[in-house]
mmCIF file of C-alpha atoms in Angstrom:
data_model
loop_
_atom_site.group_PDB
_atom_site.id
_atom_site.type_symbol
_atom_site.label_atom_id
_atom_site.label_comp_id
_atom_site.label_asym_id
_atom_site.label_seq_id
_atom_site.Cartn_x
_atom_site.Cartn_y
_atom_site.Cartn_z
ATOM 1 C CA UNK C 336 -14.743 -132.513 -210.118
ATOM 2 C CA UNK C 337 -14.145 -135.654 -208.107
ATOM 3 C CA UNK C 338 -16.878 -137.462 -206.192
ATOM 4 C CA UNK C 339 -15.170 -136.610 -202.890
ATOM 5 C CA UNK C 340 -14.983 -132.907 -203.708
ATOM 6 C CA UNK C 341 -18.645 -132.849 -204.708
ATOM 7 C CA UNK C 342 -19.711 -134.614 -201.520
ATOM 8 C CA UNK C 343 -17.671 -132.245 -199.363
ATOM 9 C CA UNK C 344 -19.088 -129.191 -201.109
ATOM 10 C CA UNK C 345 -22.623 -130.512 -200.648
ATOM 11 C CA UNK C 346 -21.951 -131.280 -196.968
ATOM 12 C CA UNK C 347 -20.563 -127.849 -196.089
ATOM 13 C CA UNK C 348 -23.196 -126.047 -198.157
ATOM 14 C CA UNK C 349 -25.837 -127.996 -196.209
ATOM 15 C CA UNK C 350 -24.123 -127.096 -192.911
ATOM 16 C CA UNK C 351 -24.110 -123.425 -193.835
ATOM 17 C CA UNK C 352 -27.741 -123.590 -194.982
ATOM 18 C CA UNK C 353 -28.815 -125.215 -191.693
ATOM 19 C CA UNK C 354 -26.946 -122.640 -189.584
ATOM 20 C CA UNK C 355 -28.214 -119.698 -191.656
ATOM 21 C CA UNK C 356 -31.787 -121.038 -191.501
ATOM 22 C CA UNK C 357 -31.589 -121.366 -187.715
ATOM 23 C CA UNK C 358 -30.150 -117.837 -187.562
ATOM 24 C CA UNK C 359 -33.039 -116.519 -189.637
ATOM 25 C CA UNK C 360 -35.582 -118.166 -187.341
ATOM 26 C CA UNK C 361 -33.904 -116.672 -184.265
ATOM 27 C CA UNK C 362 -33.695 -113.237 -185.899
ATOM 28 C CA UNK C 363 -37.364 -113.429 -186.902
ATOM 29 C CA UNK C 364 -38.470 -114.353 -183.378
ATOM 30 C CA UNK C 365 -36.357 -111.583 -181.869
ATOM 31 C CA UNK C 366 -38.116 -109.069 -184.097
ATOM 32 C CA UNK C 367 -41.640 -110.382 -183.542
ATOM 33 C CA UNK C 368 -41.612 -111.595 -179.916
ATOM 34 C CA UNK C 369 -40.262 -109.184 -177.281
ATOM 35 C CA UNK C 370 -40.134 -111.962 -174.687
ATOM 36 C CA UNK C 371 -38.159 -114.402 -176.821
ATOM 37 C CA UNK C 372 -34.769 -115.558 -175.584
ATOM 38 C CA UNK C 373 -32.586 -117.433 -178.038
ATOM 39 C CA UNK C 374 -31.054 -120.790 -177.114
ATOM 40 C CA UNK C 375 -27.672 -119.370 -178.119
ATOM 41 C CA UNK C 376 -27.847 -116.452 -175.671
ATOM 42 C CA UNK C 377 -25.584 -117.852 -172.951
ATOM 43 C CA UNK C 378 -24.300 -114.591 -171.487
ATOM 44 C CA UNK C 379 -23.253 -111.084 -172.555
ATOM 45 C CA UNK C 380 -20.273 -112.483 -174.468
ATOM 46 C CA UNK C 381 -21.841 -115.576 -176.064
ATOM 47 C CA UNK C 382 -24.978 -114.156 -177.619
ATOM 48 C CA UNK C 383 -26.789 -114.371 -180.943
ATOM 49 C CA UNK C 384 -29.120 -111.537 -179.995
ATOM 50 C CA UNK C 385 -26.277 -109.047 -179.642
ATOM 51 C CA UNK C 386 -25.131 -109.906 -183.164
ATOM 52 C CA UNK C 387 -28.505 -110.060 -184.952
ATOM 53 C CA UNK C 388 -29.971 -106.868 -183.470
ATOM 54 C CA UNK C 389 -26.771 -104.868 -183.863
ATOM 55 C CA UNK C 390 -26.064 -102.587 -186.820
ATOM 56 C CA UNK C 391 -24.154 -105.501 -188.370
ATOM 57 C CA UNK C 392 -27.215 -107.784 -188.338
ATOM 58 C CA UNK C 393 -28.459 -106.401 -191.648
ATOM 59 C CA UNK C 394 -26.810 -105.251 -194.850
ATOM 60 C CA UNK C 395 -28.594 -102.771 -197.139
ATOM 61 C CA UNK C 396 -31.805 -103.562 -195.280
ATOM 62 C CA UNK C 397 -31.495 -107.342 -195.757
ATOM 63 C CA UNK C 398 -30.898 -109.462 -192.627
ATOM 64 C CA UNK C 399 -27.509 -111.130 -192.917
ATOM 65 C CA UNK C 400 -28.977 -114.457 -191.782
ATOM 66 C CA UNK C 401 -31.557 -114.432 -194.602
ATOM 67 C CA UNK C 402 -28.878 -113.508 -197.145
ATOM 68 C CA UNK C 403 -26.870 -116.483 -195.858
ATOM 69 C CA UNK C 404 -29.791 -118.836 -196.478
ATOM 70 C CA UNK C 405 -29.988 -117.926 -200.144
ATOM 71 C CA UNK C 406 -26.206 -117.864 -200.532
ATOM 72 C CA UNK C 407 -25.793 -121.441 -199.293
ATOM 73 C CA UNK C 408 -28.927 -122.576 -201.136
ATOM 74 C CA UNK C 409 -27.446 -121.231 -204.382
ATOM 75 C CA UNK C 410 -24.202 -123.132 -203.787
ATOM 76 C CA UNK C 411 -26.136 -126.276 -202.904
ATOM 77 C CA UNK C 412 -28.253 -126.125 -206.071
ATOM 78 C CA UNK C 413 -25.230 -125.338 -208.234
ATOM 79 C CA UNK C 414 -23.263 -128.329 -206.935
ATOM 80 C CA UNK C 415 -26.260 -130.680 -206.867
ATOM 81 C CA UNK C 416 -27.419 -129.933 -210.425
ATOM 82 C CA UNK C 417 -24.350 -128.623 -212.226
ATOM 83 C CA UNK C 418 -22.003 -131.047 -210.529
ATOM 84 C CA UNK C 419 -23.996 -134.186 -211.329
ATOM 85 C CA UNK C 420 -22.449 -136.965 -213.402
ATOM 86 C CA UNK C 421 -24.654 -136.137 -216.400
ATOM 87 C CA UNK C 422 -23.966 -132.400 -216.449
ATOM 88 C CA UNK C 423 -21.658 -131.063 -219.163
ATOM 89 C CA UNK C 424 -20.863 -128.083 -216.902
ATOM 90 C CA UNK C 425 -19.513 -130.349 -214.177
ATOM 91 C CA UNK C 426 -15.897 -129.328 -214.712
ATOM 92 C CA UNK C 427 -16.716 -125.620 -214.235
ATOM 93 C CA UNK C 428 -18.835 -125.949 -211.066
ATOM 94 C CA UNK C 429 -15.907 -125.787 -208.574
ATOM 95 C CA UNK C 430 -14.759 -122.551 -210.205
ATOM 96 C CA UNK C 431 -18.197 -120.964 -209.823
ATOM 97 C CA UNK C 432 -18.338 -122.075 -206.194
ATOM 98 C CA UNK C 433 -14.825 -120.696 -205.673
ATOM 99 C CA UNK C 434 -15.911 -117.327 -207.089
ATOM 100 C CA UNK C 435 -18.997 -117.270 -204.866
ATOM 101 C CA UNK C 436 -17.058 -118.380 -201.791
ATOM 102 C CA UNK C 437 -14.421 -115.706 -202.374
ATOM 103 C CA UNK C 438 -17.114 -113.057 -202.029
ATOM 104 C CA UNK C 439 -18.636 -115.001 -199.146
ATOM 105 C CA UNK C 440 -15.276 -115.263 -197.393
ATOM 106 C CA UNK C 441 -14.706 -111.505 -197.607
ATOM 107 C CA UNK C 442 -18.139 -110.902 -196.104
ATOM 108 C CA UNK C 443 -17.615 -113.560 -193.420
ATOM 109 C CA UNK C 444 -14.313 -111.972 -192.394
ATOM 110 C CA UNK C 445 -16.034 -108.593 -192.130
ATOM 111 C CA UNK C 446 -18.823 -110.034 -189.961
ATOM 112 C CA UNK C 447 -16.320 -111.930 -187.792
ATOM 113 C CA UNK C 448 -14.388 -108.696 -187.253
ATOM 114 C CA UNK C 449 -17.615 -106.886 -186.372
ATOM 115 C CA UNK C 450 -18.638 -109.615 -183.925
ATOM 116 C CA UNK C 451 -15.340 -110.351 -182.196
ATOM 117 C CA UNK C 452 -13.671 -106.926 -182.351
ATOM 118 C CA UNK C 453 -16.479 -104.379 -182.403
ATOM 119 C CA UNK C 454 -19.249 -106.143 -180.469
ATOM 120 C CA UNK C 455 -16.930 -108.481 -178.532
ATOM 121 C CA UNK C 456 -19.614 -111.138 -178.895
ATOM 122 C CA UNK C 457 -19.413 -114.782 -179.982
ATOM 123 C CA UNK C 458 -22.407 -116.007 -181.995
ATOM 124 C CA UNK C 459 -22.443 -119.799 -182.291
ATOM 125 C CA UNK C 460 -24.686 -119.941 -185.350
ATOM 126 C CA UNK C 461 -22.678 -117.203 -187.055
ATOM 127 C CA UNK C 462 -19.461 -119.134 -186.392
ATOM 128 C CA UNK C 463 -20.956 -122.232 -188.053
ATOM 129 C CA UNK C 464 -21.625 -120.238 -191.231
ATOM 130 C CA UNK C 465 -18.058 -118.866 -191.164
ATOM 131 C CA UNK C 466 -16.698 -122.422 -190.982
ATOM 132 C CA UNK C 467 -18.898 -123.465 -193.902
ATOM 133 C CA UNK C 468 -17.753 -120.533 -196.068
ATOM 134 C CA UNK C 469 -14.062 -121.164 -195.338
ATOM 135 C CA UNK C 470 -14.483 -124.871 -196.145
ATOM 136 C CA UNK C 471 -16.266 -124.107 -199.429
ATOM 137 C CA UNK C 472 -13.481 -121.691 -200.374
ATOM 138 C CA UNK C 473 -10.709 -124.226 -199.706
ATOM 139 C CA UNK C 474 -12.427 -127.252 -201.280
ATOM 140 C CA UNK C 475 -13.638 -125.460 -204.399
ATOM 141 C CA UNK C 476 -10.249 -123.810 -204.878
ATOM 142 C CA UNK C 477 -8.527 -127.179 -204.734
ATOM 143 C CA UNK C 478 -11.047 -128.759 -207.098
ATOM 144 C CA UNK C 479 -10.760 -126.075 -209.789
ATOM 145 C CA UNK C 480 -8.674 -127.474 -212.648
ATOM 146 C CA UNK C 481 -8.333 -124.455 -214.942
ATOM 147 C CA UNK C 482 -7.274 -120.803 -214.536
ATOM 148 C CA UNK C 483 -10.018 -118.591 -213.081
ATOM 149 C CA UNK C 484 -9.274 -116.019 -215.778
ATOM 150 C CA UNK C 485 -10.922 -118.342 -218.313
ATOM 151 C CA UNK C 486 -14.189 -118.559 -216.343
ATOM 152 C CA UNK C 487 -15.895 -115.587 -218.095
ATOM 153 C CA UNK C 488 -15.381 -117.299 -221.483
ATOM 154 C CA UNK C 489 -16.851 -120.540 -220.175
ATOM 155 C CA UNK C 490 -19.862 -118.932 -218.501
ATOM 156 C CA UNK C 491 -22.136 -118.443 -221.576
ATOM 157 C CA UNK C 492 -21.700 -122.062 -222.658
ATOM 158 C CA UNK C 493 -22.194 -123.408 -219.120
ATOM 159 C CA UNK C 494 -25.334 -121.370 -218.509
ATOM 160 C CA UNK C 495 -26.847 -122.526 -221.807
ATOM 161 C CA UNK C 496 -26.094 -126.079 -220.747
ATOM 162 C CA UNK C 497 -27.587 -125.678 -217.284
ATOM 163 C CA UNK C 498 -30.742 -123.895 -218.435
ATOM 164 C CA UNK C 499 -31.399 -126.325 -221.242
ATOM 165 C CA UNK C 500 -33.049 -128.410 -218.540
ATOM 166 C CA UNK C 501 -36.670 -127.442 -217.704
ATOM 167 C CA UNK C 502 -36.025 -128.458 -214.083
ATOM 168 C CA UNK C 503 -33.139 -125.987 -213.801
ATOM 169 C CA UNK C 504 -35.313 -123.183 -215.211
ATOM 170 C CA UNK C 505 -38.142 -123.928 -212.745
ATOM 171 C CA UNK C 506 -35.711 -124.068 -209.799
ATOM 172 C CA UNK C 507 -34.103 -120.791 -210.855
ATOM 173 C CA UNK C 508 -37.493 -119.056 -211.023
ATOM 174 C CA UNK C 509 -38.539 -120.486 -207.651
ATOM 175 C CA UNK C 510 -35.219 -119.362 -206.173
ATOM 176 C CA UNK C 511 -35.617 -115.773 -207.418
ATOM 177 C CA UNK C 512 -39.270 -115.470 -206.403
ATOM 178 C CA UNK C 513 -38.612 -117.105 -203.030
ATOM 179 C CA UNK C 514 -35.650 -114.867 -202.235
ATOM 180 C CA UNK C 515 -37.563 -111.726 -203.154
ATOM 181 C CA UNK C 516 -40.637 -112.739 -201.166
ATOM 182 C CA UNK C 517 -38.753 -113.669 -197.990
ATOM 183 C CA UNK C 518 -36.727 -110.453 -198.033
ATOM 184 C CA UNK C 519 -39.823 -108.350 -198.705
ATOM 185 C CA UNK C 520 -41.913 -109.885 -195.935
ATOM 186 C CA UNK C 521 -39.217 -110.381 -193.294
ATOM 187 C CA UNK C 522 -40.052 -108.032 -190.370
ATOM 188 C CA UNK C 523 -38.031 -104.842 -190.102
ATOM 189 C CA UNK C 524 -36.685 -103.054 -187.031
ATOM 190 C CA UNK C 525 -39.736 -100.783 -187.249
ATOM 191 C CA UNK C 526 -42.012 -103.811 -187.000
ATOM 192 C CA UNK C 527 -39.938 -104.942 -184.026
ATOM 193 C CA UNK C 528 -40.640 -101.699 -182.192
ATOM 194 C CA UNK C 529 -44.350 -101.879 -183.047
ATOM 195 C CA UNK C 530 -44.578 -105.475 -181.801
ATOM 196 C CA UNK C 531 -42.781 -104.574 -178.601
ATOM 197 C CA UNK C 532 -45.308 -101.825 -177.953
ATOM 198 C CA UNK C 533 -48.343 -104.015 -178.713
ATOM 199 C CA UNK C 534 -51.317 -103.819 -176.268
ATOM 200 C CA UNK C 535 -51.367 -106.199 -173.297
ATOM 201 C CA UNK C 536 -53.439 -109.373 -173.592
ATOM 202 C CA UNK C 537 -55.372 -110.189 -170.374
ATOM 203 C CA UNK C 538 -54.490 -113.501 -168.729
ATOM 204 C CA UNK C 539 -56.996 -116.305 -168.382
ATOM 205 C CA UNK C 540 -58.091 -117.396 -164.896
ATOM 206 C CA UNK C 541 -55.932 -120.508 -165.199
ATOM 207 C CA UNK C 542 -52.876 -118.527 -166.264
ATOM 208 C CA UNK C 543 -53.405 -116.116 -163.393
ATOM 209 C CA UNK C 544 -53.753 -118.944 -160.851
ATOM 210 C CA UNK C 545 -50.568 -120.653 -162.075
ATOM 211 C CA UNK C 546 -48.722 -117.336 -162.042
ATOM 212 C CA UNK C 547 -49.732 -116.616 -158.423
ATOM 213 C CA UNK C 548 -48.723 -120.127 -157.389
ATOM 214 C CA UNK C 549 -45.273 -119.620 -158.947
ATOM 215 C CA UNK C 550 -44.985 -116.117 -157.492
ATOM 216 C CA UNK C 551 -45.548 -117.297 -153.949
ATOM 217 C CA UNK C 552 -42.559 -119.635 -154.253
ATOM 218 C CA UNK C 553 -40.113 -116.846 -155.159
ATOM 219 C CA UNK C 554 -37.775 -115.614 -152.402
ATOM 220 C CA UNK C 555 -37.955 -111.980 -151.359
ATOM 221 C CA UNK C 556 -34.845 -109.810 -150.937
ATOM 222 C CA UNK C 557 -34.275 -106.393 -149.407
ATOM 223 C CA UNK C 558 -34.002 -103.889 -152.239
ATOM 224 C CA UNK C 559 -32.897 -100.977 -150.005
ATOM 225 C CA UNK C 560 -35.003 -98.694 -152.181
ATOM 226 C CA UNK C 561 -37.541 -96.455 -150.398
ATOM 227 C CA UNK C 562 -41.072 -97.047 -151.715
ATOM 228 C CA UNK C 563 -42.107 -93.456 -150.922
ATOM 229 C CA UNK C 564 -45.605 -94.573 -150.007
ATOM 230 C CA UNK C 565 -46.072 -96.920 -152.954
ATOM 231 C CA UNK C 566 -47.542 -100.388 -152.389
ATOM 232 C CA UNK C 567 -45.717 -101.912 -155.353
ATOM 233 C CA UNK C 568 -42.108 -101.213 -156.299
ATOM 234 C CA UNK C 569 -40.753 -102.396 -159.664
ATOM 235 C CA UNK C 570 -36.968 -101.994 -159.947
ATOM 236 C CA UNK C 571 -35.299 -102.724 -163.271
ATOM 237 C CA UNK C 572 -31.594 -103.059 -164.122
ATOM 238 C CA UNK C 573 -30.775 -102.343 -167.751
ATOM 239 C CA UNK C 574 -28.147 -101.322 -170.288
ATOM 240 C CA UNK C 575 -28.847 -98.891 -173.124
ATOM 241 C CA UNK C 576 -26.927 -101.048 -175.627
ATOM 242 C CA UNK C 577 -28.777 -104.250 -174.703
ATOM 243 C CA UNK C 578 -31.305 -105.292 -177.422
ATOM 244 C CA UNK C 579 -33.609 -106.973 -174.889
ATOM 245 C CA UNK C 580 -33.554 -103.803 -172.777
ATOM 246 C CA UNK C 581 -34.802 -101.874 -175.792
ATOM 247 C CA UNK C 582 -37.631 -104.381 -176.212
ATOM 248 C CA UNK C 583 -38.494 -104.058 -172.519
ATOM 249 C CA UNK C 584 -38.417 -100.268 -172.776
ATOM 250 C CA UNK C 585 -40.997 -100.395 -175.562
ATOM 251 C CA UNK C 586 -43.057 -103.229 -174.056
ATOM 252 C CA UNK C 587 -43.513 -101.578 -170.668
ATOM 253 C CA UNK C 588 -44.609 -98.143 -171.885
ATOM 254 C CA UNK C 589 -48.214 -99.299 -171.497
ATOM 255 C CA UNK C 590 -47.557 -100.339 -167.897
ATOM 256 C CA UNK C 591 -45.954 -97.002 -167.127
ATOM 257 C CA UNK C 592 -48.895 -95.155 -168.640
ATOM 258 C CA UNK C 593 -51.427 -97.288 -166.747
ATOM 259 C CA UNK C 594 -49.946 -96.704 -163.308
ATOM 260 C CA UNK C 595 -48.378 -93.291 -163.761
ATOM 261 C CA UNK C 596 -49.484 -90.809 -161.137
ATOM 262 C CA UNK C 597 -51.597 -93.166 -158.991
ATOM 263 C CA UNK C 598 -49.046 -93.236 -156.148
ATOM 264 C CA UNK C 599 -49.607 -96.952 -155.545
ATOM 265 C CA UNK C 600 -47.040 -98.270 -158.022
ATOM 266 C CA UNK C 601 -43.526 -96.917 -158.396
ATOM 267 C CA UNK C 602 -41.128 -97.765 -161.244
ATOM 268 C CA UNK C 603 -37.410 -97.376 -160.535
ATOM 269 C CA UNK C 604 -34.750 -97.604 -163.258
ATOM 270 C CA UNK C 605 -31.269 -98.735 -162.260
ATOM 271 C CA UNK C 606 -28.186 -98.958 -164.459
ATOM 272 C CA UNK C 607 -26.191 -102.130 -165.083
ATOM 273 C CA UNK C 608 -23.959 -101.273 -168.071
ATOM 274 C CA UNK C 609 -22.030 -104.160 -169.591
ATOM 275 C CA UNK C 610 -18.823 -102.153 -169.678
ATOM 276 C CA UNK C 611 -15.894 -102.447 -167.290
ATOM 277 C CA UNK C 612 -15.349 -98.715 -166.872
ATOM 278 C CA UNK C 613 -18.411 -98.320 -164.647
ATOM 279 C CA UNK C 614 -19.311 -101.928 -163.839
ATOM 280 C CA UNK C 615 -16.471 -104.126 -162.564
ATOM 281 C CA UNK C 616 -18.844 -107.091 -162.699
ATOM 282 C CA UNK C 617 -18.771 -106.841 -166.497
ATOM 283 C CA UNK C 618 -15.034 -106.386 -167.243
ATOM 284 C CA UNK C 619 -15.368 -108.022 -170.645
ATOM 285 C CA UNK C 620 -18.526 -106.176 -171.555
ATOM 286 C CA UNK C 621 -18.977 -105.483 -175.235
ATOM 287 C CA UNK C 622 -21.004 -102.281 -174.919
ATOM 288 C CA UNK C 623 -18.381 -99.606 -175.374
ATOM 289 C CA UNK C 624 -20.750 -96.637 -174.982
ATOM 290 C CA UNK C 625 -22.897 -98.045 -172.164
ATOM 291 C CA UNK C 626 -21.277 -96.020 -169.365
ATOM 292 C CA UNK C 627 -21.561 -92.763 -171.283
ATOM 293 C CA UNK C 628 -25.197 -93.553 -172.114
ATOM 294 C CA UNK C 629 -26.122 -94.237 -168.483
ATOM 295 C CA UNK C 630 -24.297 -91.110 -167.309
ATOM 296 C CA UNK C 631 -26.102 -89.030 -169.940
ATOM 297 C CA UNK C 632 -29.488 -90.133 -168.559
ATOM 298 C CA UNK C 633 -28.373 -89.371 -164.997
ATOM 299 C CA UNK C 634 -27.335 -85.844 -166.012
ATOM 300 C CA UNK C 635 -30.464 -85.355 -168.155
ATOM 301 C CA UNK C 636 -32.610 -85.600 -165.012
ATOM 302 C CA UNK C 637 -31.343 -82.153 -164.096
ATOM 303 C CA UNK C 638 -32.630 -80.739 -167.377
ATOM 304 C CA UNK C 639 -35.938 -82.615 -167.247
ATOM 305 C CA UNK C 640 -35.101 -84.528 -170.418
ATOM 306 C CA UNK C 641 -34.168 -87.964 -169.031
ATOM 307 C CA UNK C 642 -37.102 -89.707 -170.751
ATOM 308 C CA UNK C 643 -36.285 -88.091 -174.102
ATOM 309 C CA UNK C 644 -32.637 -89.063 -173.675
ATOM 310 C CA UNK C 645 -33.592 -92.669 -172.929
ATOM 311 C CA UNK C 646 -35.772 -92.900 -176.031
ATOM 312 C CA UNK C 647 -32.994 -91.493 -178.198
ATOM 313 C CA UNK C 648 -30.391 -93.898 -176.805
ATOM 314 C CA UNK C 649 -32.569 -96.959 -177.363
ATOM 315 C CA UNK C 650 -33.506 -95.805 -180.844
ATOM 316 C CA UNK C 651 -29.823 -95.464 -181.805
ATOM 317 C CA UNK C 652 -28.424 -98.298 -179.694
ATOM 318 C CA UNK C 653 -27.045 -100.301 -182.628
ATOM 319 C CA UNK C 654 -24.798 -97.435 -183.732
ATOM 320 C CA UNK C 655 -23.876 -95.859 -180.397
ATOM 321 C CA UNK C 656 -20.328 -94.672 -179.787
ATOM 322 C CA UNK C 657 -19.029 -92.616 -176.838
ATOM 323 C CA UNK C 658 -18.672 -89.534 -179.047
ATOM 324 C CA UNK C 659 -22.245 -89.937 -180.359
ATOM 325 C CA UNK C 660 -23.574 -90.075 -176.802
ATOM 326 C CA UNK C 661 -21.654 -86.948 -175.813
ATOM 327 C CA UNK C 662 -23.046 -85.052 -178.801
ATOM 328 C CA UNK C 663 -26.587 -86.281 -178.135
ATOM 329 C CA UNK C 664 -26.276 -85.366 -174.457
ATOM 330 C CA UNK C 665 -25.956 -81.737 -175.538
ATOM 331 C CA UNK C 666 -28.401 -81.743 -178.443
ATOM 332 C CA UNK C 667 -31.076 -84.085 -177.021
ATOM 333 C CA UNK C 668 -30.548 -84.004 -173.265
ATOM 334 C CA UNK C 669 -29.742 -80.317 -172.940
ATOM 335 C CA UNK C 670 -26.546 -81.076 -171.009
ATOM 336 C CA UNK C 671 -24.205 -78.129 -171.424
ATOM 337 C CA UNK C 672 -21.075 -79.672 -169.893
ATOM 338 C CA UNK C 673 -21.077 -83.443 -170.272
ATOM 339 C CA UNK C 674 -17.376 -83.829 -169.489
ATOM 340 C CA UNK C 675 -17.646 -81.694 -166.362
ATOM 341 C CA UNK C 676 -20.496 -83.746 -164.919
ATOM 342 C CA UNK C 677 -19.392 -87.150 -166.171
ATOM 343 C CA UNK C 678 -17.370 -88.265 -163.134
ATOM 344 C CA UNK C 679 -20.144 -87.429 -160.651
ATOM 345 C CA UNK C 680 -22.831 -89.076 -162.796
ATOM 346 C CA UNK C 681 -20.663 -92.148 -163.199
ATOM 347 C CA UNK C 682 -20.549 -92.589 -159.424
ATOM 348 C CA UNK C 683 -24.319 -93.043 -159.416
ATOM 349 C CA UNK C 684 -24.070 -95.526 -162.289
ATOM 350 C CA UNK C 685 -21.392 -97.475 -160.408
ATOM 351 C CA UNK C 686 -23.563 -97.556 -157.286
ATOM 352 C CA UNK C 687 -26.426 -99.004 -159.328
ATOM 353 C CA UNK C 688 -24.100 -101.640 -160.793
ATOM 354 C CA UNK C 689 -22.842 -102.600 -157.314
ATOM 355 C CA UNK C 690 -26.417 -102.946 -156.107
ATOM 356 C CA UNK C 691 -27.241 -105.151 -159.089
ATOM 357 C CA UNK C 692 -24.241 -107.367 -158.381
ATOM 358 C CA UNK C 693 -25.300 -107.789 -154.739
ATOM 359 C CA UNK C 694 -28.774 -108.792 -155.895
ATOM 360 C CA UNK C 695 -27.379 -111.391 -158.301
ATOM 361 C CA UNK C 696 -28.031 -109.537 -161.557
ATOM 362 C CA UNK C 697 -26.092 -111.379 -164.268
ATOM 363 C CA UNK C 698 -27.799 -110.148 -167.435
ATOM 364 C CA UNK C 699 -30.006 -107.342 -168.617
ATOM 365 C CA UNK C 700 -32.784 -106.543 -168.302
ATOM 366 C CA UNK C 701 -33.500 -107.930 -164.819
ATOM 367 C CA UNK C 702 -36.507 -106.763 -162.799
ATOM 368 C CA UNK C 703 -37.522 -107.054 -159.138
ATOM 369 C CA UNK C 704 -41.146 -106.644 -158.105
ATOM 370 C CA UNK C 705 -41.546 -105.931 -154.385
ATOM 371 C CA UNK C 706 -38.196 -107.608 -153.782
ATOM 372 C CA UNK C 707 -38.935 -110.739 -155.802
ATOM 373 C CA UNK C 708 -36.834 -111.392 -158.881
ATOM 374 C CA UNK C 709 -38.609 -111.828 -162.195
ATOM 375 C CA UNK C 710 -37.113 -114.131 -164.851
ATOM 376 C CA UNK C 711 -34.279 -112.348 -166.734
ATOM 377 C CA UNK C 712 -35.228 -110.881 -170.096
ATOM 378 C CA UNK C 713 -38.458 -109.330 -171.321
ATOM 379 C CA UNK C 714 -41.302 -110.684 -169.214
ATOM 380 C CA UNK C 715 -44.604 -110.117 -171.102
ATOM 381 C CA UNK C 716 -46.184 -106.957 -169.682
ATOM 382 C CA UNK C 717 -49.523 -108.678 -169.020
ATOM 383 C CA UNK C 718 -47.778 -110.975 -166.516
ATOM 384 C CA UNK C 719 -46.194 -108.044 -164.715
ATOM 385 C CA UNK C 720 -49.555 -106.268 -164.725
ATOM 386 C CA UNK C 721 -51.181 -109.341 -163.159
ATOM 387 C CA UNK C 722 -48.505 -109.503 -160.451
ATOM 388 C CA UNK C 723 -48.909 -105.794 -159.709
ATOM 389 C CA UNK C 724 -52.656 -106.411 -159.266
ATOM 390 C CA UNK C 725 -51.918 -109.300 -156.885
ATOM 391 C CA UNK C 726 -49.527 -107.216 -154.806
ATOM 392 C CA UNK C 727 -51.951 -104.282 -154.660
ATOM 393 C CA UNK C 728 -54.759 -106.565 -153.464
ATOM 394 C CA UNK C 729 -52.541 -108.113 -150.799
ATOM 395 C CA UNK C 730 -51.400 -104.684 -149.637
ATOM 396 C CA UNK C 731 -55.018 -103.879 -148.718
#
């Protein structure tokens, strides 16, 4: 293996490792902090969150980003140690990298298809790992000087050579233990739901004062929604296939429970599906079952099972398809004729989407409290609770 080939392999392995590490950090924060917004979430189309929290974000229970970290780290260690000038296995290293990158390329192509075709989402960090895998495949293939069919015969000799070094043995053990530990302790989707539903933490006096000062600077708009006697009106625009909307749904259950039935605070849910069929303001939306999901909830109000339908949709949002929603509408929502009521329900969904567009909704979830727009995303429930308290006091 030439010096240039080794340097290029090290460079692209390092690039992939950096991108996969950043992806893992983002994925971790998304699972542990309901209010977190990734730097690579630009809009509904350019979004890391859509990719990481989708059904393609994990494989056999292992987050794809974490698997990428250990994949690129393995390549980096193999090239750094096995490809050194003093290593007798140096000639075989490109072939091992080529074998690894062949598997990696197949997986990268699958993930790219899932992202660009299925989710219709561009993930910047994911794209960086794809570039790294393709580069490793090309460079290692060009640097391999013997037929790949002879690699199995070379492997026993090469591994004896590599592991004759105490340093290589220690690094291998650290690699195995580290990989197992990270995978075992990385938070799961269940932990994500539990974190989202965590109890509210009261604000300090200073936090409350700063919040009120900021609140008073926010412009107020006409929501055209009757308060029905309530002093505080919280209107939220969401999409059942939006990961942040799921986090908000879980996070705000405590708020709903706290103010339910007191008549002073009213929560209104509005639909803003990121799908062109029912929301012309999202023609390139990637959520292909969002319109059906919203319509199912509208129809489930007639059966008294709207809340149950919402919970089911959010729970299954990463695997939703139009046919799944139609089946669940009957089995979960008690809707006997989904197709017959779909057009009428969709008109209500479209009206919600038009209202959201007029109010400047550009992403989900977006909430308005007494006509003032809250920051897009999952605002910590304790902040919303504090603002509700402020508005109730002022209403007196």
